[in-house]
Coordinates of C-alpha atoms in Angstrom, one line a residue:
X1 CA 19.0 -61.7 -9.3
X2 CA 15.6 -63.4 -9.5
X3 CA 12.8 -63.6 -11.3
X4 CA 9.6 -61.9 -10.0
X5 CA 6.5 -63.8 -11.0
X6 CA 3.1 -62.6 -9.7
X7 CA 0.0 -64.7 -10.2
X8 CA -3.2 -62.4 -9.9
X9 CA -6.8 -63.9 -8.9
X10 CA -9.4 -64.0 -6.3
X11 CA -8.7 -67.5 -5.5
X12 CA -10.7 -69.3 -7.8
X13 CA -10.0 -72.3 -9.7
X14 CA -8.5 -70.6 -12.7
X15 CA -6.0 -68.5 -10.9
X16 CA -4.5 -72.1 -9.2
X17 CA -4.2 -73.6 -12.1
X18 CA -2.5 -70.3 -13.4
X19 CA -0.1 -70.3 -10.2
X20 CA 0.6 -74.4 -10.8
X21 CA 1.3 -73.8 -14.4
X22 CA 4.3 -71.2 -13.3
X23 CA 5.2 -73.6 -10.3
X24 CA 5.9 -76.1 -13.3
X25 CA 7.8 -73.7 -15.4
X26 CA 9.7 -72.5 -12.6
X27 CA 10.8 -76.0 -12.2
X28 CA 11.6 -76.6 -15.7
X29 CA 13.6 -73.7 -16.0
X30 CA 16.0 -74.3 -12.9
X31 CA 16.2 -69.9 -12.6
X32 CA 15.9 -68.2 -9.8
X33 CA 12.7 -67.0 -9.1
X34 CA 9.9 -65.8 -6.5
X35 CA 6.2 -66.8 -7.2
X36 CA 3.8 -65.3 -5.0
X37 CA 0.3 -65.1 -5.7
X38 CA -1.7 -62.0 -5.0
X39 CA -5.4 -61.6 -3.7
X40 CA -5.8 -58.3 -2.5
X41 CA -8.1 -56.8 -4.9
X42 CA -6.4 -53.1 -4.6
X43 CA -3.3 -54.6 -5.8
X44 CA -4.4 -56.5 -8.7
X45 CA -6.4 -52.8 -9.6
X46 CA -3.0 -51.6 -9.8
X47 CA -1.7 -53.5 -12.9
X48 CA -4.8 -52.4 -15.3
X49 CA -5.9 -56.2 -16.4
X50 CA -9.4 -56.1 -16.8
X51 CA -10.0 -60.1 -16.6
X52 CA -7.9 -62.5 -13.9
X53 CA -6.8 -64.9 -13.9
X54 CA -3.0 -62.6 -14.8
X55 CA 0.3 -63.4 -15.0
X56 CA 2.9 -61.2 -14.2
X57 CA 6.2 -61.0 -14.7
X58 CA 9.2 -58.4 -13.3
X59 CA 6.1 -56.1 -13.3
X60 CA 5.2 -56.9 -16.8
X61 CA 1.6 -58.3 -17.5
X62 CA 1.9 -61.4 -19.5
X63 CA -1.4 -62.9 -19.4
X64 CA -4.7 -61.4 -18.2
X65 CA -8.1 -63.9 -18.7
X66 CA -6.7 -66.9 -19.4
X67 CA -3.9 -69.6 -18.4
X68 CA -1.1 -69.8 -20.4
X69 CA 1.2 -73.1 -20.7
X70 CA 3.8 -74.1 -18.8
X71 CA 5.7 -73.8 -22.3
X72 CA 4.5 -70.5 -22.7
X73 CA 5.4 -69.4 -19.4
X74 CA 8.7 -70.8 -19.9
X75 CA 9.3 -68.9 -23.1
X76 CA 8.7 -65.6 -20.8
X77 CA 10.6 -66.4 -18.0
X78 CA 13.6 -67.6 -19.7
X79 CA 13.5 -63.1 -21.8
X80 CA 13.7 -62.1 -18.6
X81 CA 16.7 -64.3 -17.3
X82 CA 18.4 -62.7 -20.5
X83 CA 16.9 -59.4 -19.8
X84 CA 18.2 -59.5 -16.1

């Protein structure tokens, strides 16, 4: 089963570097997972963050307003391998 990582931002240059830093920790990891970035403003309503960009991870919020680490991200992804 794979991981389901969402990346949540209007595009700007905060949410990339928030969708590279899970790129990288995808990559580190070697688990399967799907990254997909969402835009549509009506989705990103739907998780309740008040700040983007957000991080989110087998529908969990992980980060909302700010970019986490590829470290950190790892840390998360790697709970819900186990949690799988």
């Amino acid at each position: 089963m794979s991981i389901d990582i969402k990346v949540l931002g209007s595009g700007c240059a905060n949410c990339k570097r928030l969708y590279e830093e899970a790129e990288k920790a995808v990559r580190q990891l070697s688990a399967p997972a799907a990254l997909t970035k969402v835009e549509d403003i009506r989705e990103i309503m739907a998780y309740k963050i008040l700040a983007t960009p957000a991080l989110v991870i087998d529908g969990e919020v992980k980060s909302a307003g700010r970019i986490p680490s590829a470290a950190e991200i790892i840390t998360w992804l790697a709970t819900a391998a186990v949690n799988q």
